[in-house]
């Protein structure tokens, strides 16, 4: 009887095992970045009694399956993308920080920084007070030769009128003609104002060796009709240039074809021969004219107050 019972028990166990069926779980990614394959065996009874049999059913693996799992298990390195593609998972596309929102945010921040910098710059400049007293020591008495009459002209001969002086030379290829044209246009703008006195333009050569009275007479015909050209000896030109802080450099020797390097300014002188204002090369004819009129009006107002 015992033998029969063991036979029946063994047969029933074998028959019961035939009712089991394997369910192959898909690959899962663990926290460690590894992949593993699990086989779950579920019975009809377990599925009916426990719907969550996936979590409660015992996991069994065979030696062959363990070997396959070891082969499929690789650490996630630079070649991890290849392993993921084999498993049917799309590779990670990486962080997407450079979108339109981040670009707009960086633009707003950059604009704010620029505006704040400009605000601080203006505030510092407005808080900085510059006090100017007196006038530069520019100008002085001089004695030169009028190219048109050939007679001596003193600086005191121009007292009672405003004068605009320029230092240059007739063989200047570009700077002097451009500046003299600008001087003429600025004087035309000033002449159009009825309440501004007439300004006398004066050209003083810094190259007396070549700028003879005859040459200067022919030279001035291309510019303003009131333009007066003055020349003199080397000593006289050196003295007046030093008085007006004019820089110039001419080569020494008997060579006739040379250029003279010199500073480029207009000097506005008052009715008593005093220095009022200077105008640089960077200003346009309109800017020179408006600055000249503003300076002359201020000088007229000051002299009127001194008389009263």
mmCIF file of C-alpha atoms in Angstrom:
data_model
loop_
_atom_site.group_PDB
_atom_site.id
_atom_site.type_symbol
_atom_site.label_atom_id
_atom_site.label_comp_id
_atom_site.label_asym_id
_atom_site.label_seq_id
_atom_site.Cartn_x
_atom_site.Cartn_y
_atom_site.Cartn_z
ATOM 1 C CA UNK A 1 0.000 0.000 0.000
ATOM 2 C CA UNK A 2 2.802 2.420 0.872
ATOM 3 C CA UNK A 3 4.412 1.750 -2.474
ATOM 4 C CA UNK A 4 1.154 2.462 -4.287
ATOM 5 C CA UNK A 5 0.731 5.699 -2.334
ATOM 6 C CA UNK A 6 4.219 6.890 -3.281
ATOM 7 C CA UNK A 7 3.562 6.028 -6.936
ATOM 8 C CA UNK A 8 0.268 7.912 -6.969
ATOM 9 C CA UNK A 9 1.802 10.922 -5.180
ATOM 10 C CA UNK A 10 4.667 11.028 -7.651
ATOM 11 C CA UNK A 11 2.302 10.752 -10.628
ATOM 12 C CA UNK A 12 0.095 13.533 -9.269
ATOM 13 C CA UNK A 13 3.089 15.810 -8.712
ATOM 14 C CA UNK A 14 4.280 15.216 -12.249
ATOM 15 C CA UNK A 15 0.809 15.883 -13.634
ATOM 16 C CA UNK A 16 0.557 19.022 -11.528
ATOM 17 C CA UNK A 17 3.881 20.311 -12.835
ATOM 18 C CA UNK A 18 2.654 19.896 -16.409
ATOM 19 C CA UNK A 19 -0.121 22.423 -15.698
ATOM 20 C CA UNK A 20 2.481 25.138 -15.001
ATOM 21 C CA UNK A 21 3.457 27.529 -17.849
ATOM 22 C CA UNK A 22 6.330 30.022 -18.013
ATOM 23 C CA UNK A 23 5.723 33.777 -18.384
ATOM 24 C CA UNK A 24 8.821 35.595 -19.606
ATOM 25 C CA UNK A 25 9.136 39.044 -18.032
ATOM 26 C CA UNK A 26 10.549 41.793 -20.282
ATOM 27 C CA UNK A 27 13.844 43.408 -19.416
ATOM 28 C CA UNK A 28 13.789 45.871 -16.527
ATOM 29 C CA UNK A 29 16.306 48.540 -15.676
ATOM 30 C CA UNK A 30 17.464 48.501 -12.060
ATOM 31 C CA UNK A 31 18.807 51.459 -10.050
ATOM 32 C CA UNK A 32 22.326 50.236 -10.606
ATOM 33 C CA UNK A 33 21.945 50.602 -14.339
ATOM 34 C CA UNK A 34 21.884 46.840 -15.010
ATOM 35 C CA UNK A 35 19.557 44.684 -16.970
ATOM 36 C CA UNK A 36 18.211 41.310 -15.880
ATOM 37 C CA UNK A 37 15.769 38.731 -17.209
ATOM 38 C CA UNK A 38 13.374 37.080 -14.854
ATOM 39 C CA UNK A 39 11.181 34.062 -15.377
ATOM 40 C CA UNK A 40 8.007 33.826 -13.374
ATOM 41 C CA UNK A 41 6.031 30.664 -13.088
ATOM 42 C CA UNK A 42 2.405 31.193 -12.385
ATOM 43 C CA UNK A 43 -0.315 28.640 -12.041
ATOM 44 C CA UNK A 44 -3.963 28.965 -12.849
ATOM 45 C CA UNK A 45 -4.747 28.783 -9.169
ATOM 46 C CA UNK A 46 -2.314 31.556 -8.256
ATOM 47 C CA UNK A 47 -3.646 33.796 -11.013
ATOM 48 C CA UNK A 48 -7.220 33.267 -9.789
ATOM 49 C CA UNK A 49 -6.495 33.652 -6.086
ATOM 50 C CA UNK A 50 -3.862 36.415 -6.286
ATOM 51 C CA UNK A 51 -4.042 38.835 -9.261
ATOM 52 C CA UNK A 52 -0.716 40.357 -8.137
ATOM 53 C CA UNK A 53 1.056 37.090 -8.483
ATOM 54 C CA UNK A 54 3.927 38.902 -10.215
ATOM 55 C CA UNK A 55 5.152 40.287 -6.929
ATOM 56 C CA UNK A 56 4.340 37.284 -4.724
ATOM 57 C CA UNK A 57 5.354 34.394 -6.966
ATOM 58 C CA UNK A 58 8.705 32.907 -6.306
ATOM 59 C CA UNK A 59 11.340 33.709 -8.919
ATOM 60 C CA UNK A 60 13.264 30.752 -10.190
ATOM 61 C CA UNK A 61 16.187 30.746 -12.536
ATOM 62 C CA UNK A 62 18.091 27.914 -14.087
ATOM 63 C CA UNK A 63 21.899 27.797 -14.503
ATOM 64 C CA UNK A 64 21.515 28.426 -18.228
ATOM 65 C CA UNK A 65 19.320 31.473 -17.612
ATOM 66 C CA UNK A 66 21.774 32.742 -14.994
ATOM 67 C CA UNK A 67 24.593 32.537 -17.567
ATOM 68 C CA UNK A 68 22.479 34.457 -20.112
ATOM 69 C CA UNK A 69 21.658 37.115 -17.523
ATOM 70 C CA UNK A 70 25.382 37.557 -16.754
ATOM 71 C CA UNK A 71 26.141 38.007 -20.444
ATOM 72 C CA UNK A 72 23.360 40.583 -20.819
ATOM 73 C CA UNK A 73 24.433 42.419 -17.637
ATOM 74 C CA UNK A 74 26.936 45.196 -18.507
ATOM 75 C CA UNK A 75 27.757 48.336 -16.580
ATOM 76 C CA UNK A 76 26.402 51.560 -18.059
ATOM 77 C CA UNK A 77 29.423 53.159 -19.641
ATOM 78 C CA UNK A 78 30.054 55.039 -22.847
ATOM 79 C CA UNK A 79 28.784 51.996 -24.771
ATOM 80 C CA UNK A 80 25.552 51.904 -22.733
ATOM 81 C CA UNK A 81 23.618 53.390 -25.582
ATOM 82 C CA UNK A 82 24.367 50.341 -27.699
ATOM 83 C CA UNK A 83 23.058 48.014 -24.942
ATOM 84 C CA UNK A 84 19.893 50.056 -24.606
ATOM 85 C CA UNK A 85 19.237 49.949 -28.317
ATOM 86 C CA UNK A 86 19.586 46.161 -28.269
ATOM 87 C CA UNK A 87 17.024 45.989 -25.476
ATOM 88 C CA UNK A 88 14.552 48.044 -27.518
ATOM 89 C CA UNK A 89 14.839 51.227 -25.448
ATOM 90 C CA UNK A 90 15.468 54.638 -27.058
ATOM 91 C CA UNK A 91 18.727 56.327 -25.982
ATOM 92 C CA UNK A 92 18.538 59.336 -23.703
ATOM 93 C CA UNK A 93 18.524 62.563 -25.699
ATOM 94 C CA UNK A 94 20.310 64.529 -22.938
ATOM 95 C CA UNK A 95 19.295 67.759 -21.209
ATOM 96 C CA UNK A 96 17.483 70.315 -23.282
ATOM 97 C CA UNK A 97 18.535 73.546 -21.542
ATOM 98 C CA UNK A 98 19.030 75.696 -24.673
ATOM 99 C CA UNK A 99 15.368 76.268 -25.415
ATOM 100 C CA UNK A 100 13.611 79.536 -26.176
ATOM 101 C CA UNK A 101 12.728 80.157 -22.532
ATOM 102 C CA UNK A 102 16.326 80.019 -21.355
ATOM 103 C CA UNK A 103 17.475 82.190 -24.275
ATOM 104 C CA UNK A 104 14.794 84.778 -23.488
ATOM 105 C CA UNK A 105 15.746 84.737 -19.811
ATOM 106 C CA UNK A 106 19.414 85.302 -20.622
ATOM 107 C CA UNK A 107 18.450 88.160 -22.956
ATOM 108 C CA UNK A 108 16.400 89.843 -20.240
ATOM 109 C CA UNK A 109 19.217 89.466 -17.713
ATOM 110 C CA UNK A 110 21.797 90.834 -20.159
ATOM 111 C CA UNK A 111 19.618 93.834 -20.995
ATOM 112 C CA UNK A 112 19.117 94.542 -17.321
ATOM 113 C CA UNK A 113 22.862 94.467 -16.691
ATOM 114 C CA UNK A 114 23.541 96.905 -19.553
ATOM 115 C CA UNK A 115 20.810 99.300 -18.400
ATOM 116 C CA UNK A 116 22.061 99.205 -14.834
ATOM 117 C CA UNK A 117 25.628 99.893 -15.988
ATOM 118 C CA UNK A 118 24.509 102.916 -18.040
ATOM 119 C CA UNK A 119 22.450 104.196 -15.111
ATOM 120 C CA UNK A 120 25.397 103.946 -12.709
ATOM 121 C CA UNK A 121 27.708 105.586 -15.244
ATOM 122 C CA UNK A 122 25.369 108.561 -15.700
ATOM 123 C CA UNK A 123 24.896 108.864 -11.947
ATOM 124 C CA UNK A 124 28.622 108.926 -11.275
ATOM 125 C CA UNK A 125 29.221 111.468 -14.023
ATOM 126 C CA UNK A 126 26.410 113.691 -12.753
ATOM 127 C CA UNK A 127 27.810 113.568 -9.221
ATOM 128 C CA UNK A 128 31.270 114.571 -10.460
ATOM 129 C CA UNK A 129 31.486 118.344 -10.489
ATOM 130 C CA UNK A 130 34.218 119.985 -12.576
ATOM 131 C CA UNK A 131 35.000 123.593 -11.784
ATOM 132 C CA UNK A 132 36.897 125.600 -14.388
ATOM 133 C CA UNK A 133 38.282 128.998 -13.484
ATOM 134 C CA UNK A 134 39.984 131.406 -15.845
ATOM 135 C CA UNK A 135 40.876 130.888 -19.492
ATOM 136 C CA UNK A 136 43.788 129.061 -21.147
ATOM 137 C CA UNK A 137 46.840 131.165 -21.850
ATOM 138 C CA UNK A 138 46.430 131.045 -25.616
ATOM 139 C CA UNK A 139 47.187 133.920 -27.958
ATOM 140 C CA UNK A 140 49.191 137.102 -27.715
ATOM 141 C CA UNK A 141 50.455 140.020 -29.750
ATOM 142 C CA UNK A 142 51.974 139.320 -33.151
ATOM 143 C CA UNK A 143 53.251 141.203 -36.186
ATOM 144 C CA UNK A 144 52.968 139.614 -39.638
ATOM 145 C CA UNK A 145 52.620 140.524 -43.308
ATOM 146 C CA UNK A 146 49.322 140.747 -45.174
ATOM 147 C CA UNK A 147 49.742 138.763 -48.399
ATOM 148 C CA UNK A 148 47.373 141.043 -50.306
ATOM 149 C CA UNK A 149 48.857 144.444 -49.418
ATOM 150 C CA UNK A 150 52.382 143.375 -48.455
ATOM 151 C CA UNK A 151 52.154 145.582 -45.372
ATOM 152 C CA UNK A 152 52.776 144.750 -41.741
ATOM 153 C CA UNK A 153 49.722 143.802 -39.749
ATOM 154 C CA UNK A 154 49.594 143.941 -35.958
ATOM 155 C CA UNK A 155 47.284 141.838 -33.794
ATOM 156 C CA UNK A 156 45.956 145.092 -32.349
ATOM 157 C CA UNK A 157 44.638 146.010 -35.814
ATOM 158 C CA UNK A 158 41.880 143.430 -35.323
ATOM 159 C CA UNK A 159 40.665 144.820 -32.023
ATOM 160 C CA UNK A 160 36.995 145.703 -32.129
ATOM 161 C CA UNK A 161 36.020 142.590 -34.121
ATOM 162 C CA UNK A 162 35.927 138.851 -33.631
ATOM 163 C CA UNK A 163 38.543 136.843 -35.529
ATOM 164 C CA UNK A 164 38.821 133.148 -36.378
ATOM 165 C CA UNK A 165 42.409 131.957 -36.888
ATOM 166 C CA UNK A 166 43.722 128.841 -38.589
ATOM 167 C CA UNK A 167 47.368 127.736 -38.980
ATOM 168 C CA UNK A 168 48.354 125.732 -42.080
ATOM 169 C CA UNK A 169 50.280 125.835 -45.358
ATOM 170 C CA UNK A 170 49.239 126.202 -48.977
ATOM 171 C CA UNK A 171 50.795 122.951 -50.201
ATOM 172 C CA UNK A 172 48.821 120.872 -47.733
ATOM 173 C CA UNK A 173 47.199 118.168 -49.886
ATOM 174 C CA UNK A 174 43.967 117.481 -47.991
ATOM 175 C CA UNK A 175 43.644 118.646 -44.361
ATOM 176 C CA UNK A 176 44.031 122.391 -44.879
ATOM 177 C CA UNK A 177 41.671 122.645 -47.882
ATOM 178 C CA UNK A 178 39.037 120.630 -46.018
ATOM 179 C CA UNK A 179 39.334 122.755 -42.887
ATOM 180 C CA UNK A 180 39.272 126.046 -44.794
ATOM 181 C CA UNK A 181 36.129 124.933 -46.623
ATOM 182 C CA UNK A 182 34.575 124.068 -43.276
ATOM 183 C CA UNK A 183 35.574 127.458 -41.917
ATOM 184 C CA UNK A 184 33.822 129.171 -44.831
ATOM 185 C CA UNK A 185 30.587 127.177 -44.362
ATOM 186 C CA UNK A 186 30.512 127.907 -40.641
ATOM 187 C CA UNK A 187 31.006 131.624 -41.289
ATOM 188 C CA UNK A 188 28.115 131.613 -43.776
ATOM 189 C CA UNK A 189 25.861 130.159 -41.070
ATOM 190 C CA UNK A 190 26.991 132.820 -38.591
ATOM 191 C CA UNK A 191 26.520 135.609 -41.158
ATOM 192 C CA UNK A 192 22.885 134.562 -41.573
ATOM 193 C CA UNK A 193 22.214 135.593 -37.951
ATOM 194 C CA UNK A 194 21.377 139.287 -37.701
ATOM 195 C CA UNK A 195 22.350 139.659 -34.030
ATOM 196 C CA UNK A 196 25.863 138.176 -34.423
ATOM 197 C CA UNK A 197 28.758 140.488 -35.365
ATOM 198 C CA UNK A 198 30.885 139.727 -38.416
ATOM 199 C CA UNK A 199 33.779 137.331 -37.794
ATOM 200 C CA UNK A 200 37.067 137.894 -39.641
ATOM 201 C CA UNK A 201 38.756 134.652 -40.906
ATOM 202 C CA UNK A 202 42.555 134.652 -40.853
ATOM 203 C CA UNK A 203 44.931 132.062 -42.310
ATOM 204 C CA UNK A 204 48.484 132.107 -40.848
ATOM 205 C CA UNK A 205 51.051 130.047 -42.711
ATOM 206 C CA UNK A 206 53.478 127.779 -40.876
ATOM 207 C CA UNK A 207 55.585 127.365 -44.034
ATOM 208 C CA UNK A 208 56.898 130.872 -44.786
ATOM 209 C CA UNK A 209 59.688 129.417 -46.900
ATOM 210 C CA UNK A 210 57.300 128.462 -49.708
ATOM 211 C CA UNK A 211 54.197 130.506 -48.847
ATOM 212 C CA UNK A 212 55.161 133.833 -50.359
ATOM 213 C CA UNK A 213 52.616 136.703 -50.504
ATOM 214 C CA UNK A 214 51.923 136.031 -54.197
ATOM 215 C CA UNK A 215 51.350 132.345 -53.610
ATOM 216 C CA UNK A 216 49.006 133.035 -50.687
ATOM 217 C CA UNK A 217 47.043 135.565 -52.751
ATOM 218 C CA UNK A 218 46.379 132.931 -55.397
ATOM 219 C CA UNK A 219 45.647 130.315 -52.735
ATOM 220 C CA UNK A 220 42.960 132.224 -50.838
ATOM 221 C CA UNK A 221 40.782 132.740 -53.930
ATOM 222 C CA UNK A 222 39.377 129.221 -53.512
ATOM 223 C CA UNK A 223 37.963 129.942 -50.068
ATOM 224 C CA UNK A 224 35.878 132.455 -48.145
ATOM 225 C CA UNK A 225 35.945 135.965 -49.674
ATOM 226 C CA UNK A 226 36.821 137.598 -46.328
ATOM 227 C CA UNK A 227 39.787 135.278 -45.738
ATOM 228 C CA UNK A 228 43.035 137.102 -44.952
ATOM 229 C CA UNK A 229 46.379 135.292 -45.352
ATOM 230 C CA UNK A 230 49.361 136.282 -43.189
ATOM 231 C CA UNK A 231 53.012 135.310 -43.511
ATOM 232 C CA UNK A 232 56.319 136.462 -42.084
ATOM 233 C CA UNK A 233 59.821 135.424 -41.258
ATOM 234 C CA UNK A 234 60.689 132.110 -39.627
ATOM 235 C CA UNK A 235 61.172 133.911 -36.325
ATOM 236 C CA UNK A 236 57.815 135.713 -36.527
ATOM 237 C CA UNK A 237 55.946 132.545 -37.485
ATOM 238 C CA UNK A 238 57.650 130.647 -34.670
ATOM 239 C CA UNK A 239 56.667 133.340 -32.148
ATOM 240 C CA UNK A 240 52.967 133.463 -33.087
ATOM 241 C CA UNK A 241 52.771 129.659 -33.275
ATOM 242 C CA UNK A 242 54.207 129.375 -29.786
ATOM 243 C CA UNK A 243 51.752 131.977 -28.470
ATOM 244 C CA UNK A 244 48.801 129.949 -29.804
ATOM 245 C CA UNK A 245 50.260 126.581 -28.719
ATOM 246 C CA UNK A 246 50.435 125.419 -32.334
ATOM 247 C CA UNK A 247 52.550 122.378 -33.087
ATOM 248 C CA UNK A 248 54.263 122.048 -36.468
ATOM 249 C CA UNK A 249 57.295 120.221 -37.791
ATOM 250 C CA UNK A 250 58.998 120.999 -41.105
ATOM 251 C CA UNK A 251 62.060 119.163 -42.450
ATOM 252 C CA UNK A 252 65.327 121.012 -42.636
ATOM 253 C CA UNK A 253 67.336 121.463 -45.821
ATOM 254 C CA UNK A 254 66.862 122.876 -49.313
ATOM 255 C CA UNK A 255 64.272 120.356 -50.444
ATOM 256 C CA UNK A 256 61.188 121.992 -51.971
ATOM 257 C CA UNK A 257 58.718 119.106 -51.977
ATOM 258 C CA UNK A 258 57.811 118.246 -48.380
ATOM 259 C CA UNK A 259 54.871 118.166 -45.999
ATOM 260 C CA UNK A 260 54.527 119.968 -42.694
ATOM 261 C CA UNK A 261 52.987 118.115 -39.766
ATOM 262 C CA UNK A 262 50.873 120.482 -37.646
ATOM 263 C CA UNK A 263 47.980 120.698 -35.195
ATOM 264 C CA UNK A 264 44.483 121.363 -36.563
ATOM 265 C CA UNK A 265 42.361 123.912 -34.699
ATOM 266 C CA UNK A 266 40.308 127.053 -35.208
ATOM 267 C CA UNK A 267 40.895 129.782 -32.625
ATOM 268 C CA UNK A 268 38.108 132.261 -31.891
ATOM 269 C CA UNK A 269 39.495 135.528 -30.545
ATOM 270 C CA UNK A 270 37.505 138.300 -28.858
ATOM 271 C CA UNK A 271 37.203 141.980 -29.686
ATOM 272 C CA UNK A 272 40.178 142.772 -27.433
ATOM 273 C CA UNK A 273 42.369 140.021 -28.875
ATOM 274 C CA UNK A 274 41.663 137.608 -25.998
ATOM 275 C CA UNK A 275 41.154 133.911 -26.534
ATOM 276 C CA UNK A 276 37.506 132.773 -26.369
ATOM 277 C CA UNK A 277 37.198 129.237 -27.773
ATOM 278 C CA UNK A 278 38.805 126.661 -30.034
ATOM 279 C CA UNK A 279 37.229 124.163 -32.438
ATOM 280 C CA UNK A 280 38.794 120.821 -33.319
ATOM 281 C CA UNK A 281 38.853 118.824 -36.518
ATOM 282 C CA UNK A 282 36.186 116.456 -35.208
ATOM 283 C CA UNK A 283 33.468 119.139 -35.358
ATOM 284 C CA UNK A 284 31.341 119.748 -38.437
ATOM 285 C CA UNK A 285 30.738 123.171 -39.961
ATOM 286 C CA UNK A 286 27.305 123.357 -38.317
ATOM 287 C CA UNK A 287 28.719 122.424 -34.914
ATOM 288 C CA UNK A 288 31.482 125.022 -35.259
ATOM 289 C CA UNK A 289 28.935 127.695 -36.226
ATOM 290 C CA UNK A 290 26.549 126.979 -33.342
ATOM 291 C CA UNK A 291 29.366 126.798 -30.809
ATOM 292 C CA UNK A 292 30.839 130.012 -32.179
ATOM 293 C CA UNK A 293 27.502 131.847 -31.948
ATOM 294 C CA UNK A 294 26.928 130.615 -28.428
ATOM 295 C CA UNK A 295 30.397 131.778 -27.382
ATOM 296 C CA UNK A 296 29.998 135.189 -29.024
ATOM 297 C CA UNK A 297 26.594 135.762 -27.396
ATOM 298 C CA UNK A 298 28.008 134.849 -23.994
ATOM 299 C CA UNK A 299 30.946 137.223 -24.512
ATOM 300 C CA UNK A 300 28.642 140.046 -25.611
ATOM 301 C CA UNK A 301 26.418 139.528 -22.567
ATOM 302 C CA UNK A 302 29.449 139.555 -20.260
ATOM 303 C CA UNK A 303 30.856 142.760 -21.736
ATOM 304 C CA UNK A 304 27.411 144.376 -21.528
ATOM 305 C CA UNK A 305 27.187 143.544 -17.822
ATOM 306 C CA UNK A 306 30.687 144.946 -17.226
ATOM 307 C CA UNK A 307 29.706 148.249 -18.848
ATOM 308 C CA UNK A 308 26.621 148.577 -16.658
#
